[in-house]
Amino acid sequence: MINETPQWHALISHHEELASTSLRDLFSADPDRAESLTVEVDGLIADLSKHLIDDVTVDLLVELAEAAGLPDRIAGMFRGDHINTTEDRAVLHTALRLPRDASLEVDGQDVIGDVHGVLDHMAQFAEDVRDGTWRGHSGERIKTVVNIGIGGSDLGPYMAYRALMAYRHESIEARFVSNVDGTHLHQALEGLDPETTLFIVASKTFTTLETLANAKSARAWLLDGLGADESSIAKHFVALSTNAEGVAAFGIDTANMFEFWDWVGGRYSMDAAIGLSVMVAIGPENFHDMLAGFHSMDQHFRHAPLRENLPALLGLIGIWYRNFFDWPSHAVLPYSQLLDRFPAYLQQLDMESNGKRTTLGGEVVDYETGSIVWGEPGTNGQHAFYQLIHQGTTPVPADFIGFLSPDFDDIDHHDALMANLFAQAEALAFGKTVEELRVEGVDESLVSHKSFPGNRPSTMLISGRLTPYVLGQLVSLYEHRTFTQGVVWGVNSFDQWGVELGKVLAMAIIPELTEATAPLEHDSSTNALIERYRKHRMM
Ligand code: F6P
């Protein structure tokens, strides 16, 4: 396992040497550190200087990645090797953004031809909805698109729809329903007219309980509202899936299905057909700009040497903190209201990918894997949880994300936003010492309360403006950061067996809730909870 390699042991020793060095020390030893530790990739700037690293750290981390075989694994992923070994599948989300003139054949499939065939189908449909060619059953134009999906079939498109608000079609709104809690669909349908509503049922497998329950209820709402028969469904329901049989069984014509393939993981699918709601909202051209941003970062990840490779460096620095400092969590703090769902999106990307305890070889690891990913946009988070990040007992490495230009020009708060962004990273890194407080004449009884330890590391990601292209770069950056960590930890970042048990148990419990006399054979706690619910249900 990776923690038995000399490279891992070299990092343990290096950590012991560096543990007593502070960011203040590192900056005074090398005043040009910000310059030498800033990486630029196609206009995206990453300042890594406020990390507890020096040249030796980077060298050792790169050696660790090489020992884990990262360069070969990158090549294998892009080539279409079946690196998702537990499901015997290729992992080719990077092919979703290859240009039309590229070529890639995997397992006998002309991947590029198929990808662009579906993108063209999506573009035609999106244009038709946007210009009113596609109309509802009664001939009305579509005003609202409701995406019904969950996990990767919701978080990516929802995040991107919100992030690219500035590019939206002015008279088409998208709404997103994921939770099986009926309240979610109830809220999403509020104020909608069935005649002008189009449902996009997004499910890779087309077997997901939440999505099928919501889609079924949406269909009933539509038929009830239109007072029409099943033939009206064709104008108000389309599906995004890999499962044509499931789509047909649900009653959606497969001519209205946008396909993708088993080599696209759910959490890696926002630029496959799962992005249809986004394409309808922002238009095919902007969607293609987003794909170009993804592709640009893909190319960088595929070809840049590891020492200059931004996704790899970010992944390795994350490992440095997770495994050698033993810091379990990672905050993502976008100073952009439009990225308010970005941390939630990254939670699935990262935690469903690397929250694993078994290596590819089937051994249970004896080192930590996966991080707890969380965050909120700044400056909101500053007034909520930053207290813990500044003065709590366990440091939380953070990614700050900011943009030089605001999204909208009518309200000018951008200087205040950016000042807060820069100030937070500065305060976290350098803190405020007891001596500084005493010089300022702070009352002795408050000195320890008011001192900030500093030495709390962060990445600062800066770009010009949040465009579709830049969003594509950012998402691809995090996809490959996640991949890098999975490779070093030796886990399969592309399966998710850990979500299955709860699903199976829920399916067993559903009939037990409705049949008052069904025998219960769970533990005493679960039995009592079910009994309580049954009693309430019968009242
Ligand atoms: O249960 C987890 C999961 O399988 C995710 O990996 C996936 O993104 C989500 O459910 C939704 O799956 P589907 O797109 O097949 O409905």
Coordinates of C-alpha atoms and ligand atoms in Angstrom, one line a residue:
M1 CA 0.0 0.0 0.0
I2 CA 1.1 3.6 -0.6
N3 CA 1.9 4.2 3.1
E4 CA 4.5 1.4 2.9
T5 CA 6.5 3.2 0.2
P6 CA 9.8 5.1 0.9
Q7 CA 8.1 8.2 -0.6
W8 CA 5.4 8.2 2.1
H9 CA 8.0 7.7 4.8
A10 CA 10.1 10.6 3.4
L11 CA 7.0 12.8 3.7
I12 CA 6.5 11.7 7.3
S13 CA 10.0 12.8 8.1
H14 CA 9.6 16.0 6.2
H15 CA 6.4 16.8 8.0
E16 CA 8.3 16.5 11.3
E17 CA 10.9 19.0 10.1
L18 CA 8.4 21.4 8.7
A19 CA 5.9 21.2 11.6
S20 CA 7.6 23.9 13.6
T21 CA 7.9 26.3 10.6
S22 CA 5.1 28.8 10.2
L23 CA 3.8 30.6 7.1
R24 CA 5.4 33.8 8.6
D25 CA 8.8 32.0 8.5
L26 CA 8.3 30.7 5.0
F27 CA 7.4 34.2 3.7
S28 CA 10.3 35.9 5.5
A29 CA 12.7 33.2 4.2
D30 CA 11.5 33.7 0.7
P31 CA 9.8 37.0 0.0
D32 CA 9.2 36.0 -3.6
R33 CA 7.3 33.0 -2.7
A34 CA 4.0 34.3 -4.0
E35 CA 5.6 34.5 -7.5
S36 CA 7.3 31.1 -7.5
L37 CA 4.3 29.3 -6.0
T38 CA 1.7 30.8 -8.4
V39 CA 0.6 28.6 -11.2
E40 CA -1.4 29.9 -14.2
V41 CA -3.4 27.7 -16.5
D42 CA -5.1 29.3 -19.4
G43 CA -5.9 32.5 -17.5
L44 CA -6.8 30.7 -14.3
I45 CA -4.4 31.8 -11.5
A46 CA -3.7 29.6 -8.5
D47 CA -1.7 31.2 -5.7
L48 CA -0.3 28.2 -3.6
S49 CA 2.1 30.3 -1.6
K50 CA -0.1 30.3 1.5
H51 CA 0.4 26.6 1.9
L52 CA 2.6 24.9 4.5
I53 CA 4.9 23.7 1.7
D54 CA 8.4 24.4 0.4
D55 CA 10.3 23.2 -2.6
V56 CA 11.1 19.9 -0.8
T57 CA 7.5 19.3 0.0
V58 CA 6.5 19.7 -3.7
D59 CA 9.3 17.4 -4.8
L60 CA 8.4 14.7 -2.3
L61 CA 4.7 14.9 -3.1
V62 CA 5.4 14.6 -6.8
E63 CA 7.6 11.6 -6.0
L64 CA 4.7 10.1 -4.1
A65 CA 2.4 10.6 -7.1
E66 CA 4.9 8.9 -9.3
A67 CA 5.3 6.0 -6.9
A68 CA 1.5 5.7 -7.1
G69 CA 1.7 5.6 -10.9
L70 CA -0.2 8.8 -11.5
P71 CA 1.2 9.5 -14.9
D72 CA 0.2 6.1 -16.2
R73 CA -3.2 6.3 -14.6
I74 CA -3.8 9.7 -16.3
A75 CA -2.8 8.2 -19.6
G76 CA -5.0 5.2 -19.0
M77 CA -8.1 7.3 -18.1
F78 CA -7.8 9.4 -21.2
R79 CA -7.2 6.3 -23.4
G80 CA -10.4 4.6 -22.2
D81 CA -8.8 1.8 -20.1
H82 CA -11.3 0.1 -17.8
I83 CA -9.9 1.9 -14.7
N84 CA -13.3 1.6 -13.0
T85 CA -12.3 -2.0 -12.1
T86 CA -15.2 -2.9 -9.8
E87 CA -17.7 -2.2 -12.6
D88 CA -15.3 -3.1 -15.4
R89 CA -15.9 0.3 -17.2
A90 CA -13.8 2.9 -18.9
V91 CA -13.9 6.4 -17.3
L92 CA -14.3 8.9 -20.1
H93 CA -15.9 12.1 -19.0
T94 CA -13.0 13.8 -20.6
A95 CA -14.2 12.5 -24.0
L96 CA -17.5 14.5 -23.5
R97 CA -15.5 17.6 -24.2
L98 CA -13.2 16.5 -26.9
P99 CA -13.6 18.6 -30.1
R100 CA -15.6 17.2 -33.0
D101 CA -12.4 16.6 -35.1
A102 CA -10.8 14.4 -32.4
S103 CA -10.9 10.7 -32.7
L104 CA -11.3 8.1 -30.0
E105 CA -12.5 4.5 -30.3
V106 CA -13.0 2.6 -27.1
D107 CA -14.4 -1.0 -26.9
G108 CA -15.4 -0.8 -30.5
Q109 CA -17.4 2.5 -30.0
D110 CA -16.7 5.6 -32.0
V111 CA -16.8 7.8 -28.9
I112 CA -16.5 11.2 -30.5
G113 CA -19.1 10.4 -33.2
D114 CA -21.6 9.4 -30.4
V115 CA -20.8 12.3 -28.1
H116 CA -21.2 14.9 -30.8
G117 CA -24.3 13.1 -32.2
V118 CA -26.0 13.6 -28.8
L119 CA -24.6 17.2 -28.4
D120 CA -26.2 18.0 -31.8
H121 CA -29.5 16.4 -30.8
M122 CA -29.4 18.4 -27.5
A123 CA -28.6 21.6 -29.4
Q124 CA -31.5 21.2 -31.8
F125 CA -33.8 20.5 -29.0
A126 CA -32.5 23.4 -26.9
E127 CA -32.9 25.8 -29.8
D128 CA -36.4 24.6 -30.5
V129 CA -37.4 25.2 -26.9
R130 CA -35.7 28.6 -26.8
D131 CA -37.2 29.9 -30.0
G132 CA -40.6 28.5 -29.5
T133 CA -40.5 25.8 -32.2
W134 CA -41.0 23.2 -29.6
R135 CA -44.4 23.8 -27.9
G136 CA -46.5 22.2 -25.3
H137 CA -49.6 20.0 -26.1
S138 CA -51.9 23.0 -26.3
G139 CA -49.5 25.0 -28.6
E140 CA -48.1 27.2 -25.8
R141 CA -44.4 28.1 -25.7
I142 CA -42.4 26.5 -22.9
K143 CA -41.7 28.9 -20.1
T144 CA -40.4 26.5 -17.4
V145 CA -38.1 23.5 -17.6
V146 CA -38.2 21.3 -14.5
N147 CA -35.2 19.0 -14.1
I148 CA -36.1 15.9 -12.1
G149 CA -33.0 14.0 -10.9
I150 CA -30.8 13.5 -7.9
G151 CA -27.1 13.3 -7.0
G152 CA -25.1 13.7 -10.2
S153 CA -28.3 14.1 -12.2
D154 CA -29.1 17.2 -10.2
L155 CA -26.2 18.8 -8.4
G156 CA -24.1 19.5 -11.6
P157 CA -26.8 21.1 -13.7
Y158 CA -28.3 22.9 -10.7
M159 CA -24.9 24.3 -9.8
A160 CA -24.2 25.3 -13.4
Y161 CA -27.6 26.8 -14.0
R162 CA -27.1 29.1 -11.0
A163 CA -23.5 29.9 -11.8
L164 CA -24.4 30.9 -15.3
M165 CA -27.4 33.0 -14.4
A166 CA -26.0 35.9 -16.4
Y167 CA -26.2 33.9 -19.6
R168 CA -29.8 32.7 -19.2
H169 CA -32.6 32.9 -21.7
E170 CA -34.8 35.8 -20.5
S171 CA -38.1 34.0 -20.6
I172 CA -37.2 30.4 -19.7
E173 CA -36.7 29.5 -16.1
A174 CA -35.3 26.2 -14.9
R175 CA -36.3 24.5 -11.6
F176 CA -34.7 21.5 -10.0
V177 CA -36.4 18.7 -8.0
S178 CA -34.3 16.0 -6.3
N179 CA -35.7 15.1 -2.9
V180 CA -38.3 12.3 -2.5
D181 CA -39.8 14.6 0.1
G182 CA -43.0 15.6 -1.7
T183 CA -42.4 19.1 -0.5
H184 CA -39.7 19.6 -3.0
L185 CA -41.9 18.8 -6.0
H186 CA -44.7 20.8 -4.4
Q187 CA -42.4 23.8 -4.2
A188 CA -41.1 23.4 -7.7
L189 CA -44.6 23.2 -9.2
E190 CA -45.8 26.2 -7.3
G191 CA -47.2 28.8 -9.7
L192 CA -46.5 26.7 -12.8
D193 CA -48.9 26.2 -15.7
P194 CA -48.8 22.7 -17.1
E195 CA -49.3 24.1 -20.6
T196 CA -46.0 25.9 -20.5
T197 CA -44.0 23.4 -18.4
L198 CA -41.5 20.8 -19.7
F199 CA -40.1 18.1 -17.5
I200 CA -36.6 16.7 -18.0
V201 CA -36.3 13.4 -16.2
A202 CA -32.6 12.9 -15.6
S203 CA -31.4 9.5 -14.4
K204 CA -28.4 7.6 -15.5
T205 CA -29.9 4.3 -14.4
F206 CA -33.6 5.2 -14.6
T207 CA -34.1 3.1 -11.5
T208 CA -33.6 5.7 -8.8
L209 CA -36.5 5.7 -6.4
E210 CA -36.5 9.5 -5.8
T211 CA -36.5 10.4 -9.5
L212 CA -39.1 7.9 -10.5
A213 CA -41.4 8.9 -7.7
N214 CA -41.1 12.6 -8.6
A215 CA -41.4 11.9 -12.3
K216 CA -44.6 9.9 -11.7
S217 CA -46.1 12.6 -9.6
A218 CA -45.1 15.2 -12.1
R219 CA -46.8 13.2 -14.9
A220 CA -50.0 13.0 -12.8
W221 CA -49.9 16.8 -12.2
L222 CA -49.5 17.4 -15.9
L223 CA -52.3 15.1 -17.1
D224 CA -54.6 16.5 -14.4
G225 CA -53.7 20.1 -15.3
L226 CA -54.0 19.6 -19.0
G227 CA -57.1 17.5 -18.8
A228 CA -55.5 15.5 -21.6
D229 CA -54.6 11.9 -22.3
E230 CA -51.2 10.2 -22.3
S231 CA -50.4 11.5 -25.8
S232 CA -49.7 14.9 -24.3
I233 CA -46.7 13.4 -22.4
A234 CA -44.6 13.5 -25.6
K235 CA -44.6 17.3 -25.6
H236 CA -43.9 17.8 -21.9
F237 CA -41.5 15.0 -20.9
V238 CA -38.0 14.2 -22.1
A239 CA -35.5 11.8 -20.5
L240 CA -31.7 11.8 -20.1
S241 CA -30.4 8.4 -19.4
T242 CA -28.2 5.4 -20.4
N243 CA -31.3 3.1 -19.9
A244 CA -33.5 3.2 -23.0
E245 CA -35.6 0.3 -21.8
G246 CA -36.3 2.0 -18.5
V247 CA -37.3 5.2 -20.2
A248 CA -39.7 3.4 -22.5
A249 CA -41.2 1.5 -19.6
F250 CA -41.8 4.8 -17.8
G251 CA -43.8 6.0 -20.8
I252 CA -41.4 8.4 -22.4
D253 CA -40.9 8.0 -26.1
T254 CA -37.2 7.1 -26.7
A255 CA -37.2 9.6 -29.5
N256 CA -37.3 12.2 -26.7
M257 CA -34.4 10.6 -24.9
F258 CA -30.9 12.0 -24.8
E259 CA -28.4 9.3 -24.3
F260 CA -25.2 8.9 -22.5
W261 CA -23.0 5.9 -21.7
D262 CA -21.9 3.8 -18.8
W263 CA -18.4 5.2 -19.0
V264 CA -19.8 8.6 -17.7
G265 CA -20.1 8.5 -13.9
G266 CA -23.2 10.2 -12.5
R267 CA -21.1 12.8 -10.7
Y268 CA -19.1 13.4 -13.8
S269 CA -22.1 13.8 -16.1
M270 CA -23.0 17.5 -16.1
D271 CA -21.4 18.0 -19.5
A272 CA -23.1 14.9 -21.0
A273 CA -26.9 14.9 -21.7
I274 CA -27.5 15.5 -18.0
G275 CA -26.6 19.2 -18.8
L276 CA -29.7 19.6 -21.1
S277 CA -31.5 21.9 -18.7
V278 CA -28.3 24.1 -18.7
M279 CA -28.1 24.0 -22.5
V280 CA -31.7 25.1 -22.8
A281 CA -31.1 27.9 -20.3
I282 CA -27.8 29.3 -21.7
G283 CA -28.0 28.1 -25.3
P284 CA -25.8 25.6 -27.2
E285 CA -23.1 28.2 -28.0
N286 CA -22.4 29.0 -24.3
F287 CA -22.7 25.3 -23.5
H288 CA -19.9 24.6 -26.0
D289 CA -17.8 27.3 -24.5
M290 CA -18.2 25.5 -21.2
L291 CA -17.0 22.3 -22.8
A292 CA -14.0 24.1 -24.2
G293 CA -13.1 25.3 -20.7
F294 CA -13.3 21.7 -19.5
H295 CA -11.2 20.5 -22.4
S296 CA -8.5 23.2 -21.8
M297 CA -8.1 22.0 -18.2
D298 CA -8.2 18.3 -19.4
Q299 CA -5.3 19.0 -21.8
H300 CA -3.3 20.7 -19.0
F301 CA -3.9 17.7 -16.7
R302 CA -3.0 15.2 -19.4
H303 CA 0.2 16.8 -20.5
A304 CA 1.7 19.2 -17.9
P305 CA 4.6 17.8 -15.8
L306 CA 3.4 17.0 -12.3
R307 CA 5.4 19.8 -10.8
E308 CA 3.4 22.3 -12.8
N309 CA 0.2 20.4 -13.1
L310 CA -2.5 22.3 -11.2
P311 CA -5.1 19.6 -10.5
A312 CA -2.3 17.2 -9.5
L313 CA -0.7 19.8 -7.2
L314 CA -4.0 20.6 -5.5
G315 CA -4.7 16.9 -5.0
L316 CA -1.3 16.3 -3.6
I317 CA -1.4 19.3 -1.2
G318 CA -4.8 18.0 0.0
I319 CA -3.1 14.6 0.7
W320 CA -0.3 16.5 2.5
Y321 CA -2.9 17.9 5.0
R322 CA -5.2 14.8 5.1
N323 CA -2.5 12.2 5.8
F324 CA 0.5 14.0 7.2
F325 CA -1.1 16.7 9.3
D326 CA -4.3 14.6 9.9
W327 CA -6.7 17.4 9.1
P328 CA -10.0 15.8 8.0
S329 CA -11.8 18.6 6.3
H330 CA -11.5 20.8 3.3
A331 CA -13.5 24.1 2.8
V332 CA -14.4 25.5 -0.6
L333 CA -15.2 29.2 -0.2
P334 CA -16.3 30.9 -3.5
Y335 CA -16.5 34.7 -3.3
S336 CA -19.2 34.6 -5.8
Q337 CA -22.9 34.4 -5.0
L338 CA -23.4 32.6 -8.3
L339 CA -21.3 29.7 -7.1
D340 CA -23.5 29.1 -4.1
R341 CA -24.1 25.5 -5.0
F342 CA -20.5 24.8 -6.0
P343 CA -19.5 23.4 -2.6
A344 CA -22.5 21.1 -2.6
Y345 CA -21.6 19.9 -6.1
L346 CA -18.0 19.3 -5.0
Q347 CA -19.2 17.3 -1.9
Q348 CA -20.6 14.6 -4.2
L349 CA -17.7 14.8 -6.6
D350 CA -15.1 14.4 -3.9
M351 CA -16.8 12.4 -1.1
E352 CA -18.7 9.9 -3.3
S353 CA -15.5 9.4 -5.3
N354 CA -12.9 9.1 -2.6
G355 CA -14.9 8.1 0.5
K356 CA -13.5 4.6 0.2
R357 CA -11.7 2.2 2.6
T358 CA -10.7 -0.6 0.2
T359 CA -7.9 -0.4 -2.4
L360 CA -8.2 -1.4 -6.0
G361 CA -6.5 -4.7 -4.9
G362 CA -9.3 -5.3 -2.3
E363 CA -7.3 -4.6 0.8
V364 CA -8.7 -2.4 3.6
V365 CA -6.5 0.7 4.0
D366 CA -4.7 1.6 7.2
Y367 CA -4.4 5.3 6.3
E368 CA -6.9 8.0 5.9
T369 CA -8.7 8.6 2.6
G370 CA -11.3 11.2 1.6
S371 CA -12.0 14.6 3.1
I372 CA -15.1 16.2 4.4
V373 CA -15.8 18.9 1.8
W374 CA -18.0 21.8 2.8
G375 CA -18.4 25.5 2.3
E376 CA -20.6 28.5 1.5
P377 CA -20.0 31.6 -0.5
G378 CA -18.1 34.5 1.0
T379 CA -18.9 36.8 2.6
N380 CA -21.9 34.9 4.1
G381 CA -19.6 32.2 5.6
Q382 CA -17.5 34.8 7.4
H383 CA -20.5 35.6 9.6
A384 CA -21.3 32.0 10.3
F385 CA -18.5 29.4 10.5
Y386 CA -15.2 31.3 9.8
Q387 CA -14.8 31.6 13.6
L388 CA -13.9 27.9 13.7
I389 CA -11.6 28.2 10.7
H390 CA -9.7 31.1 12.4
Q391 CA -9.5 30.0 16.0
G392 CA -10.8 26.4 16.2
T393 CA -8.5 23.6 17.3
T394 CA -8.2 21.8 14.0
P395 CA -7.1 23.7 10.9
V396 CA -9.3 23.5 7.8
P397 CA -7.4 24.0 4.6
A398 CA -9.5 26.2 2.3
D399 CA -9.9 27.0 -1.4
F400 CA -10.8 30.6 -2.0
I401 CA -12.3 31.4 -5.4
G402 CA -12.7 34.9 -6.7
F403 CA -13.2 36.8 -10.0
L404 CA -11.7 40.1 -11.0
S405 CA -14.9 41.4 -12.6
P406 CA -18.4 41.2 -11.1
D407 CA -21.2 39.3 -12.8
F408 CA -23.5 42.3 -13.1
D409 CA -22.7 45.9 -13.4
D410 CA -25.7 47.5 -11.8
I411 CA -24.7 47.2 -8.2
D412 CA -21.1 48.1 -7.4
H413 CA -19.9 46.1 -4.4
H414 CA -17.0 44.3 -6.0
D415 CA -14.2 46.1 -4.2
A416 CA -15.8 45.2 -0.8
L417 CA -16.2 41.6 -1.9
M418 CA -12.6 41.2 -3.1
A419 CA -11.2 43.0 -0.1
N420 CA -12.9 40.5 2.1
L421 CA -11.6 37.6 0.0
F422 CA -8.0 38.8 0.2
A423 CA -8.3 39.7 3.9
Q424 CA -9.6 36.3 5.0
A425 CA -6.7 34.4 3.3
E426 CA -4.2 36.9 4.9
A427 CA -5.7 36.6 8.3
L428 CA -5.8 32.8 8.2
A429 CA -2.2 32.6 7.1
F430 CA -0.5 35.1 9.3
G431 CA -3.0 35.5 12.2
K432 CA -2.3 38.0 15.0
T433 CA 0.2 37.3 17.7
V434 CA -0.1 38.0 21.4
E435 CA 2.8 40.4 21.1
E436 CA 1.1 42.4 18.4
L437 CA -2.0 42.7 20.5
R438 CA 0.0 43.9 23.5
V439 CA 1.6 46.6 21.4
E440 CA -1.8 47.7 20.4
G441 CA -2.7 48.0 24.1
V442 CA -5.3 45.3 24.2
D443 CA -6.4 44.5 27.7
E444 CA -4.3 41.6 29.1
S445 CA -7.4 39.6 30.0
L446 CA -8.5 39.6 26.3
V447 CA -5.1 39.0 24.7
S448 CA -5.4 35.2 24.4
H449 CA -9.1 35.5 23.2
K450 CA -8.2 38.0 20.5
S451 CA -5.0 36.3 19.2
F452 CA -5.2 34.3 16.0
P453 CA -2.8 31.4 15.6
G454 CA -2.5 31.9 11.8
N455 CA -0.7 29.2 9.8
R456 CA -4.0 28.1 8.4
P457 CA -3.4 27.3 4.7
S458 CA -5.4 28.2 1.7
T459 CA -5.3 28.2 -2.1
M460 CA -6.4 31.4 -3.9
L461 CA -8.0 30.7 -7.3
I462 CA -8.5 33.8 -9.3
S463 CA -10.0 34.3 -12.8
G464 CA -11.3 37.2 -14.8
R465 CA -15.0 36.6 -14.8
L466 CA -17.3 33.7 -14.2
T467 CA -18.0 32.7 -17.8
P468 CA -19.2 29.3 -19.1
Y469 CA -15.5 28.6 -20.2
V470 CA -14.2 29.4 -16.7
L471 CA -16.9 27.3 -15.0
G472 CA -15.7 24.4 -17.3
Q473 CA -12.1 25.0 -16.2
L474 CA -13.0 25.0 -12.5
V475 CA -15.1 21.8 -12.6
S476 CA -12.5 20.0 -14.6
L477 CA -9.8 21.2 -12.2
Y478 CA -11.7 19.6 -9.3
E479 CA -12.5 16.4 -11.2
H480 CA -8.8 15.9 -11.8
R481 CA -7.9 16.9 -8.2
T482 CA -10.2 14.2 -7.0
F483 CA -8.7 11.7 -9.5
T484 CA -5.2 12.5 -8.3
Q485 CA -6.1 11.8 -4.7
G486 CA -7.9 8.6 -5.6
V487 CA -4.8 7.4 -7.4
V488 CA -2.5 8.1 -4.6
W489 CA -4.8 6.5 -2.1
G490 CA -5.2 3.5 -4.4
V491 CA -9.0 3.5 -4.4
N492 CA -11.5 3.3 -7.2
S493 CA -12.9 6.9 -7.5
F494 CA -15.6 5.8 -9.9
D495 CA -17.8 3.4 -8.0
Q496 CA -20.1 4.1 -5.1
W497 CA -21.1 0.8 -3.4
G498 CA -21.4 2.6 -0.1
V499 CA -24.7 4.1 -1.0
E500 CA -26.4 0.7 -1.8
L501 CA -27.1 -0.7 1.6
G502 CA -29.4 2.2 2.7
K503 CA -31.3 1.9 -0.5
V504 CA -31.9 -1.8 -0.1
L505 CA -33.0 -1.3 3.5
A506 CA -35.4 1.5 2.5
M507 CA -37.0 -0.7 -0.1
A508 CA -37.6 -3.3 2.5
I509 CA -39.1 -0.8 5.0
I510 CA -41.5 0.9 2.6
P511 CA -44.1 -2.0 2.6
E512 CA -43.6 -2.4 6.4
L513 CA -44.8 1.2 6.9
T514 CA -48.1 0.6 5.1
E515 CA -48.9 -2.9 6.3
A516 CA -49.8 -2.3 9.9
T517 CA -49.4 -6.0 10.9
A518 CA -46.3 -6.9 8.8
P519 CA -43.8 -8.6 11.1
L520 CA -40.7 -6.4 12.0
E521 CA -37.4 -8.1 12.1
H522 CA -35.0 -5.2 12.5
D523 CA -33.0 -4.2 15.6
S524 CA -35.1 -2.9 18.5
S525 CA -34.5 0.8 17.7
T526 CA -35.5 0.5 14.1
N527 CA -38.6 -1.7 15.0
A528 CA -39.7 1.0 17.5
L529 CA -39.3 3.8 15.1
I530 CA -41.4 1.9 12.4
E531 CA -44.1 1.1 15.0
R532 CA -44.3 4.7 16.1
Y533 CA -44.7 5.8 12.4
R534 CA -47.3 3.2 11.7
K535 CA -49.4 4.2 14.7
H536 CA -49.2 7.9 13.6
R537 CA -50.1 6.9 10.0
M538 CA -53.3 5.1 11.2
M539 CA -54.5 8.0 13.3
Ligands
F6P1 O1 -27.1 6.6 -5.1 C1 -26.0 7.4 -5.6 C2 -26.2 7.6 -7.0 O2 -26.0 6.4 -7.7 C3 -25.2 8.7 -7.5 O3 -23.9 8.1 -7.8 C4 -25.9 9.2 -8.7 O4 -25.4 10.4 -9.2 C5 -27.3 9.3 -8.2 O5 -27.4 8.2 -7.3 C6 -28.4 9.3 -9.2 O6 -28.4 8.2 -10.0 P1 -29.2 8.2 -11.4 O7 -28.7 9.3 -12.2 O8 -29.0 6.8 -11.9 O9 -30.6 8.4 -11.1

